[in-house]
PDB file of C-alpha atoms in Angstrom:
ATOM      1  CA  UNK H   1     125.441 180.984  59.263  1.00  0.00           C
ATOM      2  CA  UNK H   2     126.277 177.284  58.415  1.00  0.00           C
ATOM      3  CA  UNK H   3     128.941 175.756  60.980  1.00  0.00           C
ATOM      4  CA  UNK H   4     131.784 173.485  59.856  1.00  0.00           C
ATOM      5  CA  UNK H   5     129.399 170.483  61.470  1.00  0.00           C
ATOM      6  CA  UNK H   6     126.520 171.586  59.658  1.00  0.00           C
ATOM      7  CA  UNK H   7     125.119 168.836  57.078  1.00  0.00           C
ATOM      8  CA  UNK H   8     125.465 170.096  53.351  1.00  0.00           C
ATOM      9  CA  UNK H   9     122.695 171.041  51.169  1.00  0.00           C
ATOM     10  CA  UNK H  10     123.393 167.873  49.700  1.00  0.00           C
ATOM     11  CA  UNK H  11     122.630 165.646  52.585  1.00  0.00           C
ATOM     12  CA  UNK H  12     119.271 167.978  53.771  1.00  0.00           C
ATOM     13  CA  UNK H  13     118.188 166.873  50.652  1.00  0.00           C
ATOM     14  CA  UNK H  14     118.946 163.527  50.965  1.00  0.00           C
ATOM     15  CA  UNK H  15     117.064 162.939  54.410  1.00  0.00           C
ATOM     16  CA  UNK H  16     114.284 165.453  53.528  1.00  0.00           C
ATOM     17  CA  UNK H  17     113.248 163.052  50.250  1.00  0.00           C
ATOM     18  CA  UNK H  18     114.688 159.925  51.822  1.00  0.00           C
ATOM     19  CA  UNK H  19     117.044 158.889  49.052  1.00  0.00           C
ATOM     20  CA  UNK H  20     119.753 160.479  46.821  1.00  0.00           C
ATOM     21  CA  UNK H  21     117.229 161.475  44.172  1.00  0.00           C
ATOM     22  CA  UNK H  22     117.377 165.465  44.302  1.00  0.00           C
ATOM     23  CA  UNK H  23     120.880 167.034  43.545  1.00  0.00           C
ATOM     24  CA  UNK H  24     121.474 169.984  45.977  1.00  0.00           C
ATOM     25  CA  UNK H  25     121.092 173.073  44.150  1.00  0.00           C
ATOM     26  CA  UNK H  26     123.777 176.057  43.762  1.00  0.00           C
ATOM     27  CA  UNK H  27     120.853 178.367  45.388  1.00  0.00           C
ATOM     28  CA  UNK H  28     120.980 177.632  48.984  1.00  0.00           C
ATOM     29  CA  UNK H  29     120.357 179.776  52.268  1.00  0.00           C
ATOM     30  CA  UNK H  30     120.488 179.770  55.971  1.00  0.00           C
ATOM     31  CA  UNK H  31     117.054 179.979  56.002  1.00  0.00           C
ATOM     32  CA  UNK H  32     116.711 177.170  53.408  1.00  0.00           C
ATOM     33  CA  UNK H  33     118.684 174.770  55.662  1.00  0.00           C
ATOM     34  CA  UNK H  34     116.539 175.862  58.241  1.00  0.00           C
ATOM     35  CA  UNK H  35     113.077 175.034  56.814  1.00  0.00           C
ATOM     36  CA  UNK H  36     114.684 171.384  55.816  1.00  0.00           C
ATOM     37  CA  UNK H  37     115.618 170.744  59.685  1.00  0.00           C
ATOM     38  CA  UNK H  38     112.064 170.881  60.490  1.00  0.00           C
ATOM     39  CA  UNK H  39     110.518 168.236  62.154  1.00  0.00           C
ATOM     40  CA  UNK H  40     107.317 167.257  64.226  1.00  0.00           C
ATOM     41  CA  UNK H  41     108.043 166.842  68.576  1.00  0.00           C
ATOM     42  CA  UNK H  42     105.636 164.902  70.311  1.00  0.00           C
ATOM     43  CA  UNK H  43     107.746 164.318  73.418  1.00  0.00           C
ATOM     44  CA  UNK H  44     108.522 167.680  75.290  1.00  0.00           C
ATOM     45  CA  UNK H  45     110.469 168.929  78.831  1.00  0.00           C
ATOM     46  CA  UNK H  46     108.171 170.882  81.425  1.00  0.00           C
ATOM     47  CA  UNK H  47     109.918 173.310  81.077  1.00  0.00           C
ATOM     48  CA  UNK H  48     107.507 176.776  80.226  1.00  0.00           C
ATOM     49  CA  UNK H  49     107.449 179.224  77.464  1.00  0.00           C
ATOM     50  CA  UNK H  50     108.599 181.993  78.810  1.00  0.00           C
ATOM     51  CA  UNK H  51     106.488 185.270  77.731  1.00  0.00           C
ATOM     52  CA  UNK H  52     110.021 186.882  76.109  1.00  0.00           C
ATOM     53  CA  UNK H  53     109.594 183.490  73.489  1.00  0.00           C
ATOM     54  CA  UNK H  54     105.748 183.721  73.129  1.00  0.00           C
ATOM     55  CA  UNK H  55     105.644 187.703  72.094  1.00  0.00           C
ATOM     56  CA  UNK H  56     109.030 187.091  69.527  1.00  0.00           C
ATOM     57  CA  UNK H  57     106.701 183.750  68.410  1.00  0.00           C
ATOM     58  CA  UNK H  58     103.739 186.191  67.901  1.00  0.00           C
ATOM     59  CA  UNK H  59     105.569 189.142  66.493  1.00  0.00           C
ATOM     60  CA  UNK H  60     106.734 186.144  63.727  1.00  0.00           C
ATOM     61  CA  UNK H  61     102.682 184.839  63.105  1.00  0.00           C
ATOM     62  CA  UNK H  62     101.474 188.703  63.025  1.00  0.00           C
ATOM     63  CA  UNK H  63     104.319 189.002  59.495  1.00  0.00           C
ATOM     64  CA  UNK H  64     102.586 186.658  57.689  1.00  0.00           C
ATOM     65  CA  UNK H  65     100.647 187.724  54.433  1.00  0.00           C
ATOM     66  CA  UNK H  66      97.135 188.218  55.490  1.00  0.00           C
ATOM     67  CA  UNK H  67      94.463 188.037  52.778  1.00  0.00           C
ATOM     68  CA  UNK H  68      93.280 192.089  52.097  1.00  0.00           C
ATOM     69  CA  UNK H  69      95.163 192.716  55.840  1.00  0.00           C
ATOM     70  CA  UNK H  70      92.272 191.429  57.476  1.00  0.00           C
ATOM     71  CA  UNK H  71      94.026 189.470  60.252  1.00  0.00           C
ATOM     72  CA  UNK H  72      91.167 187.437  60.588  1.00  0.00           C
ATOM     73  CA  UNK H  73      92.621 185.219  62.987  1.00  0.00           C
ATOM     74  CA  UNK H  74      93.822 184.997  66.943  1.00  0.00           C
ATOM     75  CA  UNK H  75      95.180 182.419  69.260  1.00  0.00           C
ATOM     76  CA  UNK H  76      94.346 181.078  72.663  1.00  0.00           C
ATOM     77  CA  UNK H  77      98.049 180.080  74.394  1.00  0.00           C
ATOM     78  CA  UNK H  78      96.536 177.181  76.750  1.00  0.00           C
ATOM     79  CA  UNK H  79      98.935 176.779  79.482  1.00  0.00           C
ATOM     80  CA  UNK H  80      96.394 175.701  82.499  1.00  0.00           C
ATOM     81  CA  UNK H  81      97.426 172.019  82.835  1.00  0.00           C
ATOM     82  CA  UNK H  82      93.241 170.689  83.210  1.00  0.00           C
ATOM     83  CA  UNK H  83      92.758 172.432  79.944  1.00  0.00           C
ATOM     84  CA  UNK H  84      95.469 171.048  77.907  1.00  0.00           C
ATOM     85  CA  UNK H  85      94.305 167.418  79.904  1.00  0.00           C
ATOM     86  CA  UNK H  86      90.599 168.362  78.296  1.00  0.00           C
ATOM     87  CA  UNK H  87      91.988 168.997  75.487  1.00  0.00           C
ATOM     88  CA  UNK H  88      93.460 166.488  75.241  1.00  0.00           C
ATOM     89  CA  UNK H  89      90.652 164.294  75.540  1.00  0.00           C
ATOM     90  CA  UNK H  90      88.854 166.068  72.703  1.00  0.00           C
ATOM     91  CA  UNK H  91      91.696 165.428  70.118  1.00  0.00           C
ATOM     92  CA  UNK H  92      91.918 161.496  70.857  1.00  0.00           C
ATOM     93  CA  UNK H  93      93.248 161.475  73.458  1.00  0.00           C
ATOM     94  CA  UNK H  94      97.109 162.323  72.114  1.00  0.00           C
ATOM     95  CA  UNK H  95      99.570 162.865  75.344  1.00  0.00           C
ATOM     96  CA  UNK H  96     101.716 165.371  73.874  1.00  0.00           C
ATOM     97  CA  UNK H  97      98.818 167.980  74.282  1.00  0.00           C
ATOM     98  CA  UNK H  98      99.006 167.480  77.992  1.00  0.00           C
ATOM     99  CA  UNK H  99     102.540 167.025  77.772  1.00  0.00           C
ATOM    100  CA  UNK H 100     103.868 170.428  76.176  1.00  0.00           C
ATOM    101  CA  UNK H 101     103.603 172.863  78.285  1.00  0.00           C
ATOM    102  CA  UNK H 102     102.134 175.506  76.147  1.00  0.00           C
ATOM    103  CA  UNK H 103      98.989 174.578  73.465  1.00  0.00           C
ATOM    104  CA  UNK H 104      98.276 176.846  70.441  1.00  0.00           C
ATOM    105  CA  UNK H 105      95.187 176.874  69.264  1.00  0.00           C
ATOM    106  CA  UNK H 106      94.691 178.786  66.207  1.00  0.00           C
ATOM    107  CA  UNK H 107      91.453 180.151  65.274  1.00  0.00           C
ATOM    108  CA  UNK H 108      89.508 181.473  62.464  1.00  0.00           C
ATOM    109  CA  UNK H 109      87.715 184.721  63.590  1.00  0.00           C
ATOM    110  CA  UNK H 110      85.181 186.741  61.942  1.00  0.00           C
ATOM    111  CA  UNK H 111      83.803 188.016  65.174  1.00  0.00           C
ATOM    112  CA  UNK H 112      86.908 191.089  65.193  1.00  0.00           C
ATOM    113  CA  UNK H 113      85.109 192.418  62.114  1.00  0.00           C
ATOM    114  CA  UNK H 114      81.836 191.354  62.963  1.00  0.00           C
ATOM    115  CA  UNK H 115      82.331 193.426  66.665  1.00  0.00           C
ATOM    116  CA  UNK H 116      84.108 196.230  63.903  1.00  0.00           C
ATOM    117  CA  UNK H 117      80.365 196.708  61.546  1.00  0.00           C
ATOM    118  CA  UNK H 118      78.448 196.547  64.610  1.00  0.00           C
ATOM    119  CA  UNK H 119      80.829 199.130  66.258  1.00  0.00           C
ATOM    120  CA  UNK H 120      80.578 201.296  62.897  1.00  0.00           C
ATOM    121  CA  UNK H 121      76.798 200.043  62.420  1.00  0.00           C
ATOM    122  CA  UNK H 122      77.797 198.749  58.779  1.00  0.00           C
ATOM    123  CA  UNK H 123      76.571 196.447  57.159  1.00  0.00           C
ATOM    124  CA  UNK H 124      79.229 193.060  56.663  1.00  0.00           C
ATOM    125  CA  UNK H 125      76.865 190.768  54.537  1.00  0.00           C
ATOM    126  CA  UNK H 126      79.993 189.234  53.678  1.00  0.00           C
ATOM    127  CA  UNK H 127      81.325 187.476  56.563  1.00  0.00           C
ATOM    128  CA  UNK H 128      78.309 184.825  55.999  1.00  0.00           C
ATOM    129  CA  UNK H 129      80.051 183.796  53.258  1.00  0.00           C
ATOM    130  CA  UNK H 130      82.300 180.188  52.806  1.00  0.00           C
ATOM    131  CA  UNK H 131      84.771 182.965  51.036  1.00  0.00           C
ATOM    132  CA  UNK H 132      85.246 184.422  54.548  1.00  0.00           C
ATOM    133  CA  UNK H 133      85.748 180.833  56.427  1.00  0.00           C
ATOM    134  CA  UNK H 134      88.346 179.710  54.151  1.00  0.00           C
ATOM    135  CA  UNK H 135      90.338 183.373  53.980  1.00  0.00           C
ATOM    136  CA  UNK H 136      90.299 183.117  58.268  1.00  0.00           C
ATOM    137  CA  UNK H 137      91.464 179.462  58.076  1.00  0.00           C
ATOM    138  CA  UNK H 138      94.163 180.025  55.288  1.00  0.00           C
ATOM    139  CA  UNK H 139      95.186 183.602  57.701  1.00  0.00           C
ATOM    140  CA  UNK H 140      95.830 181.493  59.946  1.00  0.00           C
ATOM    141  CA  UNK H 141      97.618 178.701  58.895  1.00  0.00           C
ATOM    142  CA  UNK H 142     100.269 181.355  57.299  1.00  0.00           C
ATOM    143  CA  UNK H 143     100.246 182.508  60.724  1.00  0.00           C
ATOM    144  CA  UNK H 144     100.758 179.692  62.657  1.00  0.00           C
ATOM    145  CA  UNK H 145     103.989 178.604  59.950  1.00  0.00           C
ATOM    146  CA  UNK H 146     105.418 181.611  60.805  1.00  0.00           C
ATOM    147  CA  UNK H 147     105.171 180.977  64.324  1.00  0.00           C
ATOM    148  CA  UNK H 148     106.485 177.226  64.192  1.00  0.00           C
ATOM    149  CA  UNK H 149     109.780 178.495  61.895  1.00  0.00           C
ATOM    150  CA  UNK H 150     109.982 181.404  64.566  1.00  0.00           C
ATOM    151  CA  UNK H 151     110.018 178.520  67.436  1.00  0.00           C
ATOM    152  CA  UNK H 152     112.602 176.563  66.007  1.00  0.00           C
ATOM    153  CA  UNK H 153     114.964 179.241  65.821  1.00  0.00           C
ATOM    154  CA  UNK H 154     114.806 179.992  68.604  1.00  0.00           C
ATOM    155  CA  UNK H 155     115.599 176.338  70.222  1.00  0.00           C
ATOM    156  CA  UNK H 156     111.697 175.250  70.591  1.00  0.00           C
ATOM    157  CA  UNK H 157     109.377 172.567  68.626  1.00  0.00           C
ATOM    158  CA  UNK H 158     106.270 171.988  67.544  1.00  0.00           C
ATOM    159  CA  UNK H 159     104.094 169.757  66.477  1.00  0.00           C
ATOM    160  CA  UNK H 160     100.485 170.870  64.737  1.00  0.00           C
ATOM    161  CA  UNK H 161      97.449 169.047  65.891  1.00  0.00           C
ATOM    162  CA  UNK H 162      94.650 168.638  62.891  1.00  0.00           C
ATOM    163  CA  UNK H 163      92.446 166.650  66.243  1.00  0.00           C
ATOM    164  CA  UNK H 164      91.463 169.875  67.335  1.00  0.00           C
ATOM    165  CA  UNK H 165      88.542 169.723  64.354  1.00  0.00           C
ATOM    166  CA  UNK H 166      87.130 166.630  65.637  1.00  0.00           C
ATOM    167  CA  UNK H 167      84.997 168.432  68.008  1.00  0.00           C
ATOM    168  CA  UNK H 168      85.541 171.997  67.305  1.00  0.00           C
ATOM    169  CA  UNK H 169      82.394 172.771  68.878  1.00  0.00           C
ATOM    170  CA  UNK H 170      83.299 171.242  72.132  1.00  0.00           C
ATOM    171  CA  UNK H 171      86.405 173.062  71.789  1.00  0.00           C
ATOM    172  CA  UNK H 172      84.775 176.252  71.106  1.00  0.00           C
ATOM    173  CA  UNK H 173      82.997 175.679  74.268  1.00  0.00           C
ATOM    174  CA  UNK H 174      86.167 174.876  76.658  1.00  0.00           C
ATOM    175  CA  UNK H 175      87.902 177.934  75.380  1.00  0.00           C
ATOM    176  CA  UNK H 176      84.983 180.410  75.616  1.00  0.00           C
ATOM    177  CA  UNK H 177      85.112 181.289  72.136  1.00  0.00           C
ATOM    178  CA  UNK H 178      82.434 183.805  70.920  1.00  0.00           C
ATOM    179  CA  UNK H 179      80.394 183.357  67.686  1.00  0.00           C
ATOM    180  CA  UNK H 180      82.298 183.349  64.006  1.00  0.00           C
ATOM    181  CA  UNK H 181      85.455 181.959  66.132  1.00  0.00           C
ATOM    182  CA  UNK H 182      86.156 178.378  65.214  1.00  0.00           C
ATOM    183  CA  UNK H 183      89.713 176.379  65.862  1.00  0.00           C
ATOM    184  CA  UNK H 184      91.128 175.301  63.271  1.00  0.00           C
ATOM    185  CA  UNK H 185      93.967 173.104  64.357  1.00  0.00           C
ATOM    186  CA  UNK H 186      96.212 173.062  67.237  1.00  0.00           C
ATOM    187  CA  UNK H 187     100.127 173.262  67.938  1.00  0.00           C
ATOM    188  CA  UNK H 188     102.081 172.182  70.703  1.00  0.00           C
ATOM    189  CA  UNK H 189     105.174 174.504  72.051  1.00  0.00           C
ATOM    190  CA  UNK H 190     107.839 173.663  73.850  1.00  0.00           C
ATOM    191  CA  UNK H 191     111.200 172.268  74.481  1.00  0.00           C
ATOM    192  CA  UNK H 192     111.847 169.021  72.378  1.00  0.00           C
ATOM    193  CA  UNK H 193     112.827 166.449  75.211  1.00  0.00           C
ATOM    194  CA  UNK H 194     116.619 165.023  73.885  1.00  0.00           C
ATOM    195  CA  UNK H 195     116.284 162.120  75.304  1.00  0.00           C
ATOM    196  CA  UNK H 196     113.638 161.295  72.821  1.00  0.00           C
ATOM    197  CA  UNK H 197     114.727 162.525  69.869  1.00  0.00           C
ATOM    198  CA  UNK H 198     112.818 162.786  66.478  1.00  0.00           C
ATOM    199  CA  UNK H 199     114.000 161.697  62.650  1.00  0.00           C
ATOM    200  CA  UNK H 200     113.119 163.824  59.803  1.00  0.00           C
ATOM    201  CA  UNK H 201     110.162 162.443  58.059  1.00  0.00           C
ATOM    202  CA  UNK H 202     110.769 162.145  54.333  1.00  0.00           C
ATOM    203  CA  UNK H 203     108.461 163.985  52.259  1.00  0.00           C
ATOM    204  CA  UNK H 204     107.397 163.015  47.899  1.00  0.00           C
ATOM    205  CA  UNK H 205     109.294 163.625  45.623  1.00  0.00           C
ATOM    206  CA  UNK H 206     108.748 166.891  43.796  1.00  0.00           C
ATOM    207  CA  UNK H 207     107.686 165.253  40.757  1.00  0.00           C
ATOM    208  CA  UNK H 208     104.564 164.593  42.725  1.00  0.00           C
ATOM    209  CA  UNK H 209     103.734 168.457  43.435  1.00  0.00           C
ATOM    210  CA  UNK H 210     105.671 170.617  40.953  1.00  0.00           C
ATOM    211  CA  UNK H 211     103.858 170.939  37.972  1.00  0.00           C
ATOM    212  CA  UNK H 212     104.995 173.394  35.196  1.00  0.00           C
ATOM    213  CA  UNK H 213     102.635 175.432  32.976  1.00  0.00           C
ATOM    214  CA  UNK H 214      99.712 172.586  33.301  1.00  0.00           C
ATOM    215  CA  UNK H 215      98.859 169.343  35.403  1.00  0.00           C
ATOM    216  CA  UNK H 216     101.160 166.713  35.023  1.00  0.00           C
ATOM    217  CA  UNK H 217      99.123 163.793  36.051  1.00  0.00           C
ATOM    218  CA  UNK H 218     101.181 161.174  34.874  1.00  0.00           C
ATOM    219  CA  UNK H 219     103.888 162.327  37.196  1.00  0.00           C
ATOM    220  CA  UNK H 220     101.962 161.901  40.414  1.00  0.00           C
ATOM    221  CA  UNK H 221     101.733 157.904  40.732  1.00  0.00           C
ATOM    222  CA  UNK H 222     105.103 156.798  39.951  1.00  0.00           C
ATOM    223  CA  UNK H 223     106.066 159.700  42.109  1.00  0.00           C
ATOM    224  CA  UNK H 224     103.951 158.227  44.738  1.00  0.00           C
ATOM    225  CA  UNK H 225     105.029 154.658  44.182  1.00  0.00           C
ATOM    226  CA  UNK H 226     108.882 155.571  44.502  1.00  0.00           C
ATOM    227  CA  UNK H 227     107.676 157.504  47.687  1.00  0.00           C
ATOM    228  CA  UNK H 228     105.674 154.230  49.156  1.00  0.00           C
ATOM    229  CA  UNK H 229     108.950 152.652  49.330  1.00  0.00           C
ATOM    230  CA  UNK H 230     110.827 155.741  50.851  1.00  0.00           C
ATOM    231  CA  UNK H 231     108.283 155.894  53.543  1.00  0.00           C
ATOM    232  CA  UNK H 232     108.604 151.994  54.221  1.00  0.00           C
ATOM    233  CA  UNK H 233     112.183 152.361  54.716  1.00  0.00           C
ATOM    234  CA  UNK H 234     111.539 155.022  57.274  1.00  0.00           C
ATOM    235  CA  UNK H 235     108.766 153.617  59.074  1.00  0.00           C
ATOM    236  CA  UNK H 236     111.327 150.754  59.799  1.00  0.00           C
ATOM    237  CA  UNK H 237     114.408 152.652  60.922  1.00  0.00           C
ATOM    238  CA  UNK H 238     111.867 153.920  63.523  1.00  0.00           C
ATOM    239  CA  UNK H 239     110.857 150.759  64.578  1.00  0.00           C
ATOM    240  CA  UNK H 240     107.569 151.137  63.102  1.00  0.00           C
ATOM    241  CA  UNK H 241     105.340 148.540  61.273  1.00  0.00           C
ATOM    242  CA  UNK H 242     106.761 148.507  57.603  1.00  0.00           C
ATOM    243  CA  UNK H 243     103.626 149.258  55.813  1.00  0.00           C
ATOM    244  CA  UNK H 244     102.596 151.278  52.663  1.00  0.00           C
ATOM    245  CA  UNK H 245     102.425 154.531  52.672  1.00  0.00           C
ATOM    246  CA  UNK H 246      99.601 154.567  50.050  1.00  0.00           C
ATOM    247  CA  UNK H 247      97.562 151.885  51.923  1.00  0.00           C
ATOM    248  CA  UNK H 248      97.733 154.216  55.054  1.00  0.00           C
ATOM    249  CA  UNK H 249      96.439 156.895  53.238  1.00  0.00           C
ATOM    250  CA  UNK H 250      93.707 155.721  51.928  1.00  0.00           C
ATOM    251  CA  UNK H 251      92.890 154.221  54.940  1.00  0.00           C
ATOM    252  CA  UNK H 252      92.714 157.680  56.528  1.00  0.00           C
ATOM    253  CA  UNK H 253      89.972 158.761  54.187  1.00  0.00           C
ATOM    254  CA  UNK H 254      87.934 155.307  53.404  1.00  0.00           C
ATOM    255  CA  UNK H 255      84.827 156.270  55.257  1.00  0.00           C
ATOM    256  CA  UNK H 256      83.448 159.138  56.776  1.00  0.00           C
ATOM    257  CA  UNK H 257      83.972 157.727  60.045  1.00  0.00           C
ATOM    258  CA  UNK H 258      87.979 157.726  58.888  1.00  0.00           C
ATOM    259  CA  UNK H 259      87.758 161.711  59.285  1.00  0.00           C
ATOM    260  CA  UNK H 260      87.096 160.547  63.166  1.00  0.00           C
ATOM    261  CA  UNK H 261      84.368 163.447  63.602  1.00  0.00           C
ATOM    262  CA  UNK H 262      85.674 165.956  61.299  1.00  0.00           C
ATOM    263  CA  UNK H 263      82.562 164.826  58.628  1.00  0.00           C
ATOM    264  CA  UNK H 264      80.806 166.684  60.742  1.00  0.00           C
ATOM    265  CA  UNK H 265      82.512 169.730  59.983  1.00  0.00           C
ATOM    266  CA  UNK H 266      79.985 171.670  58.123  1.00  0.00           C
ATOM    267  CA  UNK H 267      77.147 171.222  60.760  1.00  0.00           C
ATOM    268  CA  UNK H 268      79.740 172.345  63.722  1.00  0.00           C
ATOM    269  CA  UNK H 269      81.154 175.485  61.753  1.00  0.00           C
ATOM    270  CA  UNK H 270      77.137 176.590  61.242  1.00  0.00           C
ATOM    271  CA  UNK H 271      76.386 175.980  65.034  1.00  0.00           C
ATOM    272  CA  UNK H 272      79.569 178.090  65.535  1.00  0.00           C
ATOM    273  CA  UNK H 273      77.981 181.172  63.864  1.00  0.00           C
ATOM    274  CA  UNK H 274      79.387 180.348  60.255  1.00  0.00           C
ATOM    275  CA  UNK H 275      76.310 180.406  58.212  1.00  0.00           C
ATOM    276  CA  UNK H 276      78.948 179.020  54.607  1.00  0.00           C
ATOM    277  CA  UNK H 277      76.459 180.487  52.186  1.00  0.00           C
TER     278      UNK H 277
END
């Protein structure tokens, strides 16, 4: 239930998009103001996640939609401190996996169904398949959505970490992971540390992603213009270098060696037991 402090739909809106561009609309939620209060924590207390949190945090992930109810994910909760420093490491070095005191790394895992037609000596032709790869990976980002809103209801942040795909096979190796088990991405868990707080990071406008009926390219680059200039307003309150948005961007996919090891994705799912026929 909204308290008398609360901010109104209205101004959500106007720090989710950055400007006074979307009216708030008449239907609005708890849940809804929620989901707009989101943001990524990269600075975190020591403090633990206790088990209570973790299994209410799970209980949330195992709700989400899986694709035919195949649950073809899992989780490793990395709370050994020389892991999440290896870790660490592997995903360029960024501090906040050491930091937080509990990683997440999601997986997607064939090798529950693969142990399954082994078990039931039936055949599962199937799972050698790119089909299969990209239902486990989209399991288990609905999964791990459903854990982050869970977290933040419960007075805990996040922050997802894409890193974990730059060497997925070295991952694979630090976590023990058997074959058809690759990580997908990582999220840190923990308490967000309030004496570093974080902004709200304005996202496009929906011109840019609603389209009704039929693609409405003509809506995407003035979209993206008007949000170049949102995002160089925000980069500045935050004491960051004013830059574009747009230039950034395309920065971050120039060259293969922009993906920063993740071109190599392809030849590290096959070592991993993903044959992507």
């Amino acid at each position: 239930m909204r308290t008398a402090t609360a901010p109104s739909p209205h101004e959500r809106l106007k720090t989710r998009y950055g400007d006074n561009c979307a009216a708030a609309p008449s239907a609005w939620s708890d849940v809804i103001d929620h989901l707009l209060d989101h943001r990524s924590v990269r600075k975190y207390l020591p403090d633990p996640v206790t088990d209570a949190q973790l299994h209410a945090i799970l209980a949330a992930a195992q709700s989400a939609p899986s694709s035919s109810n195949l649950h073809a994910w899992s989780v490793v909760a990395v709370t050994d401190p020389d892991l999440r420093d290896r870790l660490s490491q592997l995903v360029g070095n960024q501090p906040q996996v050491s930091q937080a005191p509990m990683q997440l790394v999601w997986l997607a895992d064939l090798s529950m169904l693969h142990q399954a037609s082994r078990e039931k000596e039936q055949a599962a032709q199937g799972l050698d398949y790119l089909e299969m790869f990209l239902l486990a990976a989209l399991d288990a980002a609905l999964a791990s959505q459903n854990a982050s809103i869970a977290a933040q209801s419960i007075g805990l942040a996040t922050v997802y970490i894409g890193g974990i795909r730059n060497q997925m096979d070295k991952v694979a190796d630090l976590l023990g992971l058997p074959p058809r088990v690759a990580p997908v991405f990582g999220m840190c868990l923990g308490t967000a540390d309030p004496a570093r707080p974080t902004a709200i990071k304005p996202r496009p406008p929906q011109s840019v992603v609603l389209h009704r009926n039929r693609y409405e390219s003509q809506a995407v680059m003035p979209g993206l213009q008007h949000y170049d200039e949102v995002m160089q307003r925000f980069y500045k309150s935050q004491s960051m270098e004013a830059d574009s948005w747009i230039l950034r961007s395309l920065n971050r996919v120039a060259t293969p060696a922009s993906l920063t090891g993740r071109d190599r994705l392809r030849e590290m799912l096959m070592q991993l037991g993903f044959p992507l026929k």
